[in-house]
Short mmCIF file of C-alpha atoms in Angstrom, two decimals:
data_model
loop_
_atom_site.label_atom_id
_atom_site.label_comp_id
_atom_site.label_asym_id
_atom_site.label_seq_id
_atom_site.Cartn_x
_atom_site.Cartn_y
_atom_site.Cartn_z
CA MET A 1 0.05 -0.02 -0.01
CA MET A 2 1.45 3.49 -0.91
CA LEU A 3 1.40 5.73 2.14
CA ASP A 4 -0.98 8.60 1.92
CA GLN A 5 1.50 11.57 2.73
CA ARG A 6 -1.11 14.24 3.31
CA ASN A 7 1.69 16.68 3.58
CA LEU A 8 2.34 15.35 7.20
CA PRO A 9 5.10 16.72 9.50
CA ASP A 10 8.16 14.57 9.45
CA MET A 11 8.07 12.87 12.92
CA LEU A 12 11.88 11.73 12.41
CA LEU A 13 13.02 15.24 12.06
CA THR A 14 13.66 17.41 15.16
CA LEU A 15 12.77 21.00 15.41
CA ASP A 16 16.37 22.12 14.95
CA GLY A 17 16.73 19.83 11.85
CA GLU A 18 18.33 16.56 13.16
CA ARG A 19 17.36 13.39 11.34
CA ILE A 20 16.55 10.79 13.94
CA GLU A 21 18.13 7.45 12.84
CA THR A 22 18.46 5.49 16.28
CA ALA A 23 16.15 4.39 18.97
CA ASP A 24 18.49 6.00 21.57
CA ARG A 25 18.01 9.49 19.46
CA TRP A 26 14.34 9.08 19.33
CA LEU A 27 14.24 8.54 23.35
CA GLN A 28 16.53 11.34 24.09
CA ARG A 29 15.53 14.02 21.58
CA ARG A 30 12.64 13.53 19.35
CA ARG A 31 9.99 11.78 21.54
CA PRO A 32 10.05 14.30 24.45
CA GLU A 33 9.82 17.06 21.73
CA ILE A 34 6.69 15.56 20.05
CA LEU A 35 5.15 15.12 23.68
CA ASP A 36 5.93 18.76 24.52
CA LEU A 37 4.44 19.99 21.23
CA PHE A 38 1.23 18.02 22.09
CA ARG A 39 0.76 19.43 25.60
CA GLU A 40 1.57 23.05 24.03
CA HIS A 41 -0.83 22.90 21.04
CA VAL A 42 -3.29 20.05 21.66
CA TYR A 43 -4.27 18.52 25.17
CA GLY A 44 -2.70 21.09 27.31
CA ARG A 45 -0.02 21.08 30.38
CA GLU A 46 -1.19 19.46 33.54
CA THR A 47 -0.82 21.28 36.76
CA VAL A 48 -0.57 18.23 38.74
CA GLY A 49 0.91 14.79 38.55
CA ARG A 50 0.54 12.17 41.29
CA PRO A 51 -1.00 14.36 44.30
CA SER A 52 0.72 13.84 47.62
CA THR A 53 -2.34 13.14 49.06
CA LEU A 54 -3.31 10.17 47.26
CA GLU A 55 -5.24 7.48 49.28
CA PHE A 56 -6.77 4.22 48.37
CA ASP A 57 -9.87 2.50 50.01
CA THR A 58 -10.63 -1.06 48.98
CA LYS A 59 -13.40 -3.44 49.35
CA VAL A 60 -13.06 -7.03 48.42
CA THR A 61 -15.90 -9.38 47.60
CA PRO A 62 -15.28 -13.00 46.59
CA ASN A 63 -17.34 -15.32 44.64
CA MET A 64 -18.50 -13.09 41.74
CA LEU A 65 -19.32 -13.76 38.12
CA GLY A 66 -20.53 -17.26 38.93
CA GLY A 67 -17.58 -18.12 41.31
CA ILE A 68 -14.94 -17.33 38.71
CA ALA A 69 -13.91 -13.77 39.95
CA VAL A 70 -13.05 -11.75 42.86
CA ARG A 71 -14.61 -8.12 42.90
CA LYS A 72 -12.59 -4.99 44.16
CA GLN A 73 -13.95 -1.71 44.44
CA VAL A 74 -11.40 0.91 45.19
CA ASP A 75 -11.98 4.52 46.00
CA ILE A 76 -9.02 6.69 44.88
CA ARG A 77 -9.03 9.73 46.98
CA TYR A 78 -7.10 13.08 46.59
CA GLU A 79 -7.29 16.79 47.52
CA GLY A 80 -5.83 20.06 46.50
CA ALA A 81 -6.44 23.82 47.17
CA GLY A 82 -9.63 23.69 45.48
CA GLY A 83 -11.28 20.71 47.40
CA THR A 84 -11.26 17.07 47.30
CA GLY A 85 -11.89 14.39 44.70
CA LYS A 86 -12.45 10.67 44.17
CA ILE A 87 -12.29 8.31 41.31
CA ARG A 88 -14.12 4.80 41.85
CA LEU A 89 -12.41 1.95 40.28
CA LEU A 90 -14.22 -1.51 39.60
CA MET A 91 -12.41 -4.51 39.15
CA PHE A 92 -12.98 -8.43 38.58
CA LEU A 93 -10.04 -10.49 38.84
CA PRO A 94 -9.71 -14.35 38.00
CA ASP A 95 -10.13 -16.22 41.22
CA ASN A 96 -7.72 -19.07 40.35
CA GLY A 97 -5.14 -18.73 42.76
CA GLN A 98 -2.32 -18.21 40.16
CA GLU A 99 0.22 -15.56 40.12
CA PRO A 100 -0.57 -12.05 39.59
CA CYS A 101 -2.66 -11.42 36.59
CA PRO A 102 -2.28 -8.83 33.80
CA ALA A 103 -5.37 -6.24 33.38
CA PHE A 104 -7.21 -4.35 30.85
CA LEU A 105 -8.38 -0.82 32.29
CA LEU A 106 -11.30 0.60 30.45
CA LEU A 107 -11.59 4.49 30.44
CA ASN A 108 -15.28 4.56 30.59
CA ASN A 109 -16.98 7.37 28.86
CA ARG A 110 -20.66 6.14 28.87
CA GLY A 111 -21.85 6.11 32.31
CA ALA A 112 -22.46 3.88 35.30
CA ALA A 113 -24.75 1.50 33.11
CA HIS A 114 -21.65 -0.03 31.88
CA MET A 115 -19.90 -0.57 34.85
CA ASP A 116 -22.34 -2.51 37.14
CA PRO A 117 -20.83 -3.94 40.23
CA GLU A 118 -23.25 -6.61 40.45
CA GLN A 119 -23.17 -7.72 36.77
CA GLN A 120 -27.02 -8.26 36.97
CA ALA A 121 -27.21 -7.34 33.16
CA PRO A 122 -23.83 -7.74 31.77
CA SER A 123 -22.64 -4.91 29.46
CA PRO A 124 -21.18 -5.59 25.86
CA PHE A 125 -19.26 -2.60 26.04
CA TRP A 126 -17.12 -3.76 29.06
CA PRO A 127 -17.78 -7.65 29.21
CA ALA A 128 -16.16 -8.44 32.52
CA GLU A 129 -16.69 -12.19 32.49
CA GLN A 130 -15.39 -12.53 28.85
CA ILE A 131 -12.19 -10.54 30.03
CA VAL A 132 -11.64 -12.69 33.37
CA ALA A 133 -12.31 -15.84 31.38
CA ARG A 134 -9.24 -15.07 29.17
CA GLY A 135 -7.12 -14.55 32.35
CA TYR A 136 -7.14 -10.79 32.46
CA ALA A 137 -8.39 -8.58 35.24
CA ALA A 138 -11.27 -6.49 34.13
CA VAL A 139 -10.80 -2.90 35.62
CA VAL A 140 -12.71 -0.01 34.60
CA LEU A 141 -13.46 3.59 35.94
CA ASP A 142 -15.83 6.42 35.08
CA VAL A 143 -13.92 9.32 33.34
CA GLU A 144 -16.35 11.89 34.72
CA ASP A 145 -15.24 11.13 38.25
CA ALA A 146 -12.12 13.00 37.43
CA ASP A 147 -14.00 15.71 35.23
CA PRO A 148 -17.45 15.83 34.31
CA ASP A 149 -18.15 16.17 30.41
CA PHE A 150 -19.42 19.58 30.07
CA HIS A 151 -17.96 23.00 29.96
CA ASP A 152 -18.32 25.18 33.05
CA GLY A 153 -15.05 27.14 32.52
CA PHE A 154 -12.93 24.37 34.01
CA ARG A 155 -14.21 25.01 37.72
CA ASN A 156 -15.42 21.52 38.16
CA GLY A 157 -13.35 18.21 38.47
CA VAL A 158 -9.76 17.96 38.99
CA HIS A 159 -9.13 21.42 37.40
CA GLY A 160 -11.29 23.02 40.13
CA ILE A 161 -9.35 21.07 42.77
CA PHE A 162 -5.73 21.62 41.34
CA ASP A 163 -5.57 24.67 39.08
CA PRO A 164 -4.93 28.17 40.26
CA SER A 165 -7.93 29.98 41.06
CA THR A 166 -6.87 33.42 40.24
CA GLY A 167 -5.71 34.87 37.00
CA GLU A 168 -6.46 34.21 33.25
CA ARG A 169 -6.24 30.45 32.53
CA PRO A 170 -3.47 30.30 29.90
CA ALA A 171 -4.03 28.94 26.52
CA ASN A 172 -2.11 25.85 27.04
CA ALA A 173 -3.92 24.72 30.02
CA TRP A 174 -4.86 21.12 30.25
CA GLY A 175 -8.40 20.19 29.04
CA THR A 176 -10.98 17.42 29.93
CA ILE A 177 -9.31 14.89 27.85
CA ALA A 178 -6.09 15.39 29.58
CA ALA A 179 -7.82 15.22 32.82
CA TRP A 180 -9.31 11.88 32.00
CA ALA A 181 -5.72 10.51 31.05
CA TRP A 182 -4.43 11.91 34.22
CA SER A 183 -7.34 9.66 36.08
CA ALA A 184 -6.00 6.58 34.30
CA SER A 185 -2.53 7.21 35.89
CA ARG A 186 -3.99 7.52 39.18
CA ALA A 187 -5.83 4.10 38.66
CA MET A 188 -2.18 2.81 37.56
CA ASP A 189 -0.65 4.16 40.77
CA TYR A 190 -3.28 1.89 42.66
CA LEU A 191 -2.61 -1.13 40.36
CA GLU A 192 0.99 -0.86 41.20
CA THR A 193 -0.07 -1.65 44.86
CA ASP A 194 -2.19 -4.31 44.26
CA PRO A 195 -0.52 -7.77 44.99
CA ASP A 196 -3.01 -9.41 42.57
CA ILE A 197 -2.18 -7.36 39.65
CA ASP A 198 0.91 -7.73 37.42
CA ALA A 199 1.46 -3.77 36.95
CA ALA A 200 4.12 -4.59 34.45
CA ARG A 201 1.19 -5.84 32.14
CA VAL A 202 -1.64 -3.31 32.26
CA ALA A 203 -3.42 -2.28 29.14
CA VAL A 204 -5.41 1.01 28.78
CA VAL A 205 -8.32 0.89 26.50
CA GLY A 206 -10.79 3.49 25.47
CA HIS A 207 -13.65 4.09 22.87
CA SER A 208 -14.41 7.36 21.12
CA ARG A 209 -13.68 10.20 23.50
CA GLY A 210 -12.42 7.52 25.73
CA GLY A 211 -10.05 6.39 23.08
CA LYS A 212 -8.57 9.91 22.73
CA ALA A 213 -7.87 9.89 26.45
CA ALA A 214 -6.30 6.26 26.34
CA LEU A 215 -3.97 7.54 23.58
CA TRP A 216 -2.87 10.43 25.54
CA ALA A 217 -2.52 8.39 28.79
CA GLY A 218 -0.49 5.99 27.02
CA ALA A 219 1.63 8.97 25.65
CA VAL A 220 2.23 10.57 29.04
CA ASP A 221 2.56 7.43 31.31
CA GLU A 222 5.05 4.90 30.06
CA ARG A 223 3.78 2.49 32.75
CA PHE A 224 1.06 1.20 30.57
CA ALA A 225 2.19 -1.75 28.84
CA LEU A 226 -0.17 -1.87 25.96
CA VAL A 227 -2.32 1.16 24.64
CA VAL A 228 -5.61 0.15 22.68
CA SER A 229 -7.79 2.85 20.85
CA ASN A 230 -11.08 2.14 19.68
CA ASN A 231 -12.97 4.31 17.05
CA SER A 232 -11.06 7.37 18.38
CA GLY A 233 -11.36 9.39 15.30
CA CYS A 234 -10.52 13.21 15.48
CA THR A 235 -7.74 13.94 17.81
CA GLY A 236 -7.39 10.40 18.73
CA ALA A 237 -5.95 7.90 16.23
CA ALA A 238 -7.13 9.70 12.96
CA LEU A 239 -4.92 11.89 11.02
CA SER A 240 -6.35 15.33 11.04
CA ARG A 241 -4.86 16.57 7.56
CA GLY A 242 -7.24 15.26 4.80
CA LYS A 243 -9.65 13.54 7.39
CA LYS A 244 -13.07 12.91 6.41
CA GLY A 245 -16.06 13.41 9.00
CA GLU A 246 -15.02 15.26 12.09
CA THR A 247 -12.59 18.08 11.73
CA ILE A 248 -10.59 20.07 14.45
CA ARG A 249 -13.31 22.94 13.98
CA ASN A 250 -16.06 20.34 14.46
CA ILE A 251 -14.65 18.96 17.60
CA ASN A 252 -13.54 22.15 19.12
CA ASP A 253 -16.97 23.84 18.33
CA GLN A 254 -18.98 21.06 19.87
CA PHE A 255 -16.63 20.19 22.81
CA PRO A 256 -14.66 23.25 23.75
CA HIS A 257 -13.40 21.98 27.07
CA TRP A 258 -11.92 18.90 25.62
CA PHE A 259 -8.45 20.30 24.55
CA ASN A 260 -6.45 23.44 25.24
CA GLY A 261 -7.21 27.09 23.99
CA THR A 262 -4.27 27.10 21.52
CA TYR A 263 -5.88 24.01 19.60
CA LYS A 264 -8.67 26.38 18.86
CA THR A 265 -6.40 28.44 16.55
CA TYR A 266 -5.99 25.46 14.02
CA ASN A 267 -9.70 25.51 13.28
CA ASP A 268 -9.60 25.03 9.51
CA ARG A 269 -5.87 25.34 9.64
CA GLU A 270 -4.87 21.74 10.16
CA GLU A 271 -1.98 22.07 7.91
CA HIS A 272 -0.48 24.59 10.10
CA LEU A 273 -0.24 22.42 13.36
CA PRO A 274 3.36 21.31 14.18
CA VAL A 275 2.02 17.64 14.80
CA ASP A 276 -0.51 15.25 13.42
CA GLN A 277 -1.95 12.10 15.06
CA HIS A 278 0.58 9.70 13.69
CA MET A 279 3.14 11.44 15.98
CA LEU A 280 0.76 10.66 19.03
CA LEU A 281 0.73 7.07 18.16
CA SER A 282 4.66 7.14 17.78
CA LEU A 283 4.88 8.12 21.34
CA ILE A 284 3.58 4.71 22.44
CA ALA A 285 6.84 2.99 20.66
CA PRO A 286 8.18 0.55 21.32
CA ARG A 287 5.33 -0.35 23.45
CA PRO A 288 2.43 -2.44 21.78
CA LEU A 289 -0.22 -0.38 20.31
CA TYR A 290 -3.58 -1.44 18.73
CA VAL A 291 -6.16 0.53 16.80
CA ALA A 292 -9.64 -0.46 15.77
CA SER A 293 -12.12 1.20 13.66
CA ALA A 294 -15.69 0.25 12.56
CA THR A 295 -17.21 0.19 8.82
CA ASN A 296 -20.07 2.89 9.47
CA ASP A 297 -18.02 5.17 11.80
CA GLU A 298 -17.30 7.66 8.94
CA TRP A 299 -17.31 10.49 11.45
CA ALA A 300 -14.25 8.85 12.96
CA ASP A 301 -12.77 8.16 9.45
CA PRO A 302 -11.43 4.46 9.72
CA ARG A 303 -8.99 5.11 6.79
CA SER A 304 -7.23 8.16 8.62
CA GLU A 305 -7.05 5.87 11.53
CA PHE A 306 -5.43 3.14 9.71
CA GLN A 307 -3.12 5.40 7.83
CA SER A 308 -2.03 7.23 10.89
CA LEU A 309 -1.00 3.88 12.56
CA VAL A 310 1.00 3.13 9.41
CA HIS A 311 2.97 6.22 9.31
CA ALA A 312 3.74 5.70 13.24
CA THR A 313 5.46 2.59 11.98
CA ALA A 314 8.52 4.86 11.54
CA ALA A 315 9.01 5.12 15.05
CA TYR A 316 8.57 1.45 15.55
CA ARG A 317 11.22 0.67 12.97
CA LEU A 318 13.62 2.35 14.89
CA PHE A 319 13.21 -0.29 17.38
CA GLY A 320 13.53 -3.02 14.91
CA CYS A 321 9.82 -3.75 14.66
CA LYS A 322 8.55 -5.21 11.25
CA ASP A 323 7.10 -2.75 8.97
CA LEU A 324 3.14 -1.74 8.14
CA THR A 325 3.75 0.18 5.27
CA GLU A 326 3.15 -2.81 2.81
CA MET A 327 -0.30 -3.66 4.50
CA ASN A 328 -3.40 -2.67 2.60
CA PHE A 329 -6.60 -1.33 4.26
CA PRO A 330 -7.96 -4.53 5.51
CA HIS A 331 -11.56 -6.14 4.88
CA PRO A 332 -13.77 -6.19 7.89
CA GLU A 333 -13.14 -8.83 10.27
CA GLU A 334 -9.42 -9.43 9.00
CA PRO A 335 -7.50 -7.94 11.84
CA LEU A 336 -3.70 -7.16 10.82
CA LEU A 337 -1.45 -8.18 13.53
CA ARG A 338 2.27 -7.33 13.47
CA GLU A 339 5.02 -7.01 16.06
CA ARG A 340 3.81 -4.69 18.44
CA MET A 341 1.29 -3.20 16.12
CA GLY A 342 -2.45 -4.24 15.43
CA TYR A 343 -5.51 -2.99 13.56
CA HIS A 344 -8.88 -4.08 12.89
CA LEU A 345 -12.13 -2.89 10.99
CA ARG A 346 -15.20 -4.36 12.54
CA SER A 347 -18.45 -4.18 10.52
CA GLY A 348 -21.11 -1.92 12.12
CA GLU A 349 -21.47 0.97 13.99
CA HIS A 350 -19.37 3.45 16.24
CA ASP A 351 -19.26 1.13 19.38
CA LEU A 352 -17.28 -1.24 21.43
CA LYS A 353 -18.14 -4.76 21.05
CA PRO A 354 -17.16 -8.15 22.28
CA TYR A 355 -15.46 -8.62 18.87
CA ASP A 356 -13.42 -5.70 19.54
CA TRP A 357 -12.32 -7.32 23.04
CA ASP A 358 -11.46 -10.62 21.65
CA ARG A 359 -9.20 -9.05 19.23
CA PHE A 360 -7.58 -6.90 21.91
CA MET A 361 -6.98 -9.84 24.18
CA ASP A 362 -5.67 -11.81 20.96
CA PHE A 363 -3.13 -9.29 20.67
CA ALA A 364 -2.41 -8.89 24.23
CA ASP A 365 -1.77 -12.62 24.37
CA GLN A 366 1.14 -12.22 22.33
CA ASN A 367 2.59 -9.00 23.26
CA ILE A 368 2.49 -8.20 26.83
#
């Protein structure tokens, strides 16, 4: 397949003109530079990392999911100058007495109905029993615990707790997607303390806006061993230049709180951005990365998601990983699995389905 160039920024060329040719130079020079460009121009700069006040309250319930799982409910608590906050973590772990297990952490952007602690009406969006049966811990959090998904001038959620309360908000201040990624890192802080979890084998997963947050979480927090983007579209996995469906202007107009103020200056000016989304995907290298699309999801633009992954291969090649550039855009239900990179196109609509989860776990079986 010929690469669709779209006049993309050269991700292997530093701002001062150095051509990156080795993994060491990528890690020392270009990766930090790209990460900083995304903070400055797109997702924003966080005002807090791990809070010094972070606390975990855990409740354990055995014999769940018909006896195959242990349930853990964790309240992740923190406080700052603007008040206190809590992220609720729900987990089902295989109850087989074996060694610590790997985990899938879902950044749930669809509300409490998809993270029922009793699992009376299991959700295909987060099929906990299916995940546990494959030997993984099923872990989920509601992203709106960290920051509600509406624009109130950044007074609610973690912005209200940790951002300065006086003065004008900087154009490069973090938005809601960055806050949701921050919540994933706080979940990882807990998972590192849980003796039943293999913290070196934790995958972060997100769908749609949750997929945007999962990619940014994987970029800023290298503790995640695998990053999975499902139907993440504009300012997620999909290239912005030449994209069909949702554009930067569309997303900034409809969701002005998701990204930083600077990003709005690129409405209808995608070609002026110093980055594009293949560079976001490249920040995951050399860790495993999986991107998934759906045939009817034209707003997200599956071909732009796939092309972004193919272009990100340039970073993975520095680490000796096999090339994706000769791969054609696949037919539905024909996954492309390469060393540390995977992609599939699922038939159907913009959603997260059991088929998607099975492919993610197939990829994880081989890569983490």
